[in-house]
Amino acid sequence: MGVEDEVWALLDDALAVYRDSPRAVAWLRGHQARFGEPVRVAVAGAPRSGKSTVVSALIGEEFVPTGATTWYQDGPQAKAYVGQYEVPIARRDGKAFVDVPDAERVVVEWPSRSLRDLTLIDTPAGTPVEHVYGEADAVLYLTRHMHTTDLQYLQTAHDHPVARVAPVNTVLVLARADEIGGGRIDALSSAKQIARRYRREAAVAPLCQNVVSVAGLLAVAARTVRADEFTALAALASLARTELDEHLLSADRFVGDDFPVRLDPAVRRALVERFGIFGVRLTTTLIRQGFDTQVKLTGQLVQRSGLGELRDSIGIYFTERREVLKARAALLGLDVVLRAEPRPGSAGLAAALERILASAHEFRELRLLAALQGGRTRLPGELDAEASRLVGGLGTDPLVRLGMDYEPTEGELRHALLDTLGRWRDHSANPALDHGQRRAASVVVRSCEGMLTQLVG
């Protein structure tokens, strides 16, 4: 029985204990219903951190922020709701717009392949941390630069017994990466280096599963670039670099009258609004380098903007761990009920909750992964990286866990599993390792046994 089944059964037991409390029953049934939904990913952060821009980039459609908490989910056609009432989705300057000035929550259904496995929740700045983490299964936390207030926010999110035991539902996003390094052409590389540095910092690593950098404006443009925009960019790229560079020093120069190619100022102004001056500079450079079709350019921009890495992180840490994240959210929800309405039967429920947290292997994997990434547990040599991979640090597919970059036969897969299992059993009993290291190796052993059972089954 997996952790999802254990938690579902525990919620059933809780419903029996609280059957005379309509509020508790509604809350518990709501958490059961969440098991059948795509993973909920909230996008949170300080004002002007680029939340709505990143949401638009992930969906592949440019949305104007509603000012309300906005849920984006997959649907057969574009619709928006406030409560039970449908509200219109309009177009304004090429952007999708929902005009709901007084609403607290808006639900937008949008046909998007990106939304098939997740629901994105765009949270207004200032939304209390407990509301963000209470409604979501996982969180993308955006910041332009890591400040004390950002650390405090993430620490508050983990200041709960259940969250501390399974502290693995956050990816930190350094948004507006193109602004790092003064918008130089190598700004995105600099931003990636800063993200890698944060991953190793002792104060940051235990609070998130990954740190990625994203140039949000560029990412949105990459997903939504139009044919007329590409034509205009190609016209700019046809100029000699020496002719164009001085006009790309600022937005004012770019839209000025003294311009070396016939391109209407309104068109240039629209390019700056959509791509930013950094994006115009980068796209013209890429077109000169041979990415001279719309398809080629889009692919490059998705990767260079950091959107590709962000989507990979969402897949590895969120959608592939959907069942574990749903179970974790349900345990948090049950804990709320137990604290709000204690009664004689709730003591047994609390004990069962603690037992699941302590014994479920899925949570042990997540705790070990957080400890390895945060440096609280260290294994000698290459064992550290191998342990992280085997417990799902790069993805939960058995081939990814085993580091196999080809499709093996069943015999080859079984041989690789048995070899890996044997080595890690030796590590778990190795007296040269300390107690914490042997305990970490035992978690890896259990992960390998689980893969072997799955193969045999």
CSV table of C-alpha atoms in Angstrom, one decimal, residues 202-381:
chain,number,residue,atom,x,y,z
A,202,ALA,CA,23.0,26.3,3.7
A,203,ALA,CA,20.3,28.8,4.5
A,204,VAL,CA,18.4,28.2,1.2
A,205,ALA,CA,18.9,24.5,0.2
A,206,PRO,CA,16.7,23.0,3.0
A,207,LEU,CA,13.8,25.2,2.0
A,208,CYS,CA,13.5,24.3,-1.6
A,209,GLN,CA,14.1,21.4,-4.0
A,210,ASN,CA,15.7,23.5,-6.7
A,211,VAL,CA,16.7,27.0,-7.7
A,212,VAL,CA,16.2,28.1,-11.3
A,213,SER,CA,16.6,31.4,-13.1
A,214,VAL,CA,14.0,32.6,-15.6
A,215,ALA,CA,13.8,35.7,-17.8
A,216,GLY,CA,10.0,35.9,-17.7
A,217,LEU,CA,9.4,38.5,-20.4
A,218,LEU,CA,11.6,36.6,-22.8
A,219,ALA,CA,9.9,33.3,-21.9
A,220,VAL,CA,6.4,34.7,-22.6
A,221,ALA,CA,7.6,36.1,-25.9
A,222,ALA,CA,9.2,32.8,-26.8
A,223,ARG,CA,5.9,30.9,-26.3
A,224,THR,CA,3.7,33.5,-28.1
A,225,VAL,CA,5.9,35.1,-30.8
A,226,ARG,CA,3.9,36.2,-33.9
A,227,ALA,CA,4.9,36.0,-37.5
A,228,ASP,CA,4.9,39.8,-37.9
A,229,GLU,CA,7.2,40.1,-34.9
A,230,PHE,CA,9.6,37.6,-36.3
A,231,THR,CA,9.6,39.5,-39.6
A,232,ALA,CA,10.5,42.7,-37.8
A,233,LEU,CA,13.2,41.0,-35.8
A,234,ALA,CA,14.7,39.5,-38.9
A,235,ALA,CA,14.7,42.9,-40.6
A,236,LEU,CA,16.7,44.3,-37.6
A,237,ALA,CA,19.1,41.3,-37.7
A,238,SER,CA,19.8,42.0,-41.4
A,239,LEU,CA,21.6,45.2,-40.3
A,240,ALA,CA,25.3,45.1,-39.6
A,241,ARG,CA,25.9,44.7,-35.9
A,242,THR,CA,27.8,48.0,-35.8
A,243,GLU,CA,24.8,49.8,-37.3
A,244,LEU,CA,22.3,48.4,-34.8
A,245,ASP,CA,24.2,48.1,-31.5
A,246,GLU,CA,24.1,51.8,-30.5
A,247,HIS,CA,20.3,51.8,-31.0
A,248,LEU,CA,20.0,48.9,-28.6
A,249,LEU,CA,21.6,50.6,-25.6
A,250,SER,CA,18.2,51.8,-24.3
A,251,ALA,CA,14.5,51.6,-25.1
A,252,ASP,CA,14.5,55.4,-25.9
A,253,ARG,CA,17.2,55.0,-28.5
A,254,PHE,CA,15.5,52.0,-30.0
A,255,VAL,CA,12.2,53.8,-30.6
A,256,GLY,CA,13.8,57.1,-31.6
A,257,ASP,CA,13.5,58.8,-35.0
A,258,ASP,CA,17.1,58.3,-36.1
A,259,PHE,CA,16.9,54.6,-36.9
A,260,PRO,CA,18.9,52.9,-39.7
A,261,VAL,CA,16.1,50.7,-41.1
A,262,ARG,CA,12.5,51.4,-42.1
A,263,LEU,CA,10.6,50.0,-39.2
A,264,ASP,CA,7.7,52.0,-37.8
A,265,PRO,CA,8.3,53.4,-34.3
A,266,ALA,CA,5.1,51.8,-33.2
A,267,VAL,CA,6.4,48.4,-34.3
A,268,ARG,CA,9.7,49.0,-32.4
A,269,ARG,CA,7.8,50.1,-29.4
A,270,ALA,CA,5.7,47.0,-29.4
A,271,LEU,CA,8.9,44.8,-29.7
A,272,VAL,CA,10.4,46.5,-26.6
A,273,GLU,CA,7.1,46.0,-24.7
A,274,ARG,CA,7.0,42.3,-25.6
A,275,PHE,CA,10.6,41.3,-25.6
A,276,GLY,CA,12.4,44.0,-23.5
A,277,ILE,CA,15.5,45.7,-24.9
A,278,PHE,CA,17.5,42.7,-23.7
A,279,GLY,CA,15.2,40.4,-25.6
A,280,VAL,CA,15.5,42.4,-28.8
A,281,ARG,CA,19.3,42.4,-28.5
A,282,LEU,CA,19.4,38.6,-27.9
A,283,THR,CA,16.9,37.7,-30.7
A,284,THR,CA,18.7,39.7,-33.3
A,285,THR,CA,22.0,38.0,-32.2
A,286,LEU,CA,20.5,34.6,-32.5
A,287,ILE,CA,19.0,35.2,-35.9
A,288,ARG,CA,22.4,36.2,-37.1
A,289,GLN,CA,23.9,33.0,-35.6
A,290,GLY,CA,21.6,30.9,-37.8
A,291,PHE,CA,18.4,30.6,-35.8
A,292,ASP,CA,16.7,32.2,-38.7
A,293,THR,CA,13.3,30.7,-38.7
A,294,GLN,CA,10.5,31.3,-36.3
A,295,VAL,CA,10.6,27.6,-35.1
A,296,LYS,CA,14.4,27.7,-34.6
A,297,LEU,CA,14.3,31.0,-32.8
A,298,THR,CA,11.4,29.9,-30.5
A,299,GLY,CA,13.3,26.8,-29.4
A,300,GLN,CA,16.4,28.8,-28.5
A,301,LEU,CA,14.5,31.4,-26.6
A,302,VAL,CA,12.6,28.8,-24.5
A,303,GLN,CA,15.9,27.2,-23.4
A,304,ARG,CA,17.9,30.5,-23.0
A,305,SER,CA,15.1,32.2,-21.0
A,306,GLY,CA,15.2,29.4,-18.4
A,307,LEU,CA,11.6,28.3,-19.2
A,308,GLY,CA,12.8,24.8,-20.3
A,309,GLU,CA,14.6,24.3,-17.0
A,310,LEU,CA,11.7,25.5,-15.0
A,311,ARG,CA,9.3,23.2,-16.8
A,312,ASP,CA,11.7,20.3,-16.2
A,313,SER,CA,11.8,21.2,-12.4
A,314,ILE,CA,8.0,21.3,-12.3
A,315,GLY,CA,7.9,17.8,-13.9
A,316,ILE,CA,10.6,16.2,-11.7
A,317,TYR,CA,9.6,17.7,-8.3
A,318,PHE,CA,5.9,18.3,-8.7
A,319,THR,CA,4.0,16.4,-11.4
A,320,GLU,CA,6.0,13.2,-11.0
A,321,ARG,CA,5.5,13.3,-7.3
A,322,ARG,CA,1.8,14.1,-7.5
A,323,GLU,CA,0.6,11.3,-5.2
A,324,VAL,CA,3.1,12.2,-2.5
A,325,LEU,CA,2.4,15.9,-2.6
A,326,LYS,CA,-1.4,15.2,-2.5
A,327,ALA,CA,-0.9,12.9,0.5
A,328,ARG,CA,1.3,15.5,2.2
A,329,ALA,CA,-1.4,18.2,1.6
A,330,ALA,CA,-4.1,15.9,3.0
A,331,LEU,CA,-2.0,15.3,6.2
A,332,LEU,CA,-1.6,19.0,6.6
A,333,GLY,CA,-5.4,19.4,6.2
A,334,LEU,CA,-6.1,16.6,8.7
A,335,ASP,CA,-3.8,18.3,11.2
A,336,VAL,CA,-5.8,21.5,10.9
A,337,VAL,CA,-9.0,19.6,11.9
A,338,LEU,CA,-7.3,17.8,14.8
A,339,ARG,CA,-6.0,21.0,16.2
A,340,ALA,CA,-9.3,23.0,15.6
A,341,GLU,CA,-11.7,20.3,17.0
A,342,PRO,CA,-10.0,17.9,19.4
A,343,ARG,CA,-12.2,15.1,20.7
A,344,PRO,CA,-11.6,11.6,22.2
A,345,GLY,CA,-11.4,9.8,18.9
A,346,SER,CA,-8.9,12.3,17.4
A,347,ALA,CA,-6.0,11.0,19.5
A,348,GLY,CA,-5.8,7.8,17.5
A,349,LEU,CA,-6.0,9.8,14.3
A,350,ALA,CA,-3.0,12.0,15.4
A,351,ALA,CA,-1.0,8.8,16.3
A,352,ALA,CA,-1.8,7.4,12.8
A,353,LEU,CA,-0.8,10.6,11.1
A,354,GLU,CA,2.6,10.6,12.9
A,355,ARG,CA,3.1,6.9,12.1
A,356,ILE,CA,2.6,7.6,8.3
A,357,LEU,CA,4.9,10.6,8.4
A,358,ALA,CA,7.6,8.5,10.1
A,359,SER,CA,7.3,5.3,8.2
A,360,ALA,CA,6.1,6.0,4.7
A,361,HIS,CA,9.0,5.4,2.4
A,362,GLU,CA,8.0,8.2,0.0
A,363,PHE,CA,8.5,10.7,2.8
A,364,ARG,CA,11.7,9.1,3.8
A,365,GLU,CA,12.9,9.6,0.3
A,366,LEU,CA,11.9,13.3,0.3
A,367,ARG,CA,13.6,13.8,3.7
A,368,LEU,CA,16.8,12.3,2.5
A,369,LEU,CA,16.7,14.2,-0.7
A,370,ALA,CA,16.3,17.5,1.2
A,371,ALA,CA,19.1,16.5,3.6
A,372,LEU,CA,21.5,15.6,0.7
A,373,GLN,CA,20.7,18.8,-1.1
A,374,GLY,CA,21.0,20.9,2.0
A,375,GLY,CA,24.3,19.3,3.0
A,376,ARG,CA,23.0,18.0,6.3
A,377,THR,CA,23.8,14.5,5.1
A,378,ARG,CA,27.0,13.9,3.2
A,379,LEU,CA,28.2,10.6,1.6
A,380,PRO,CA,31.7,10.0,0.5
A,381,GLY,CA,32.9,10.5,-3.1
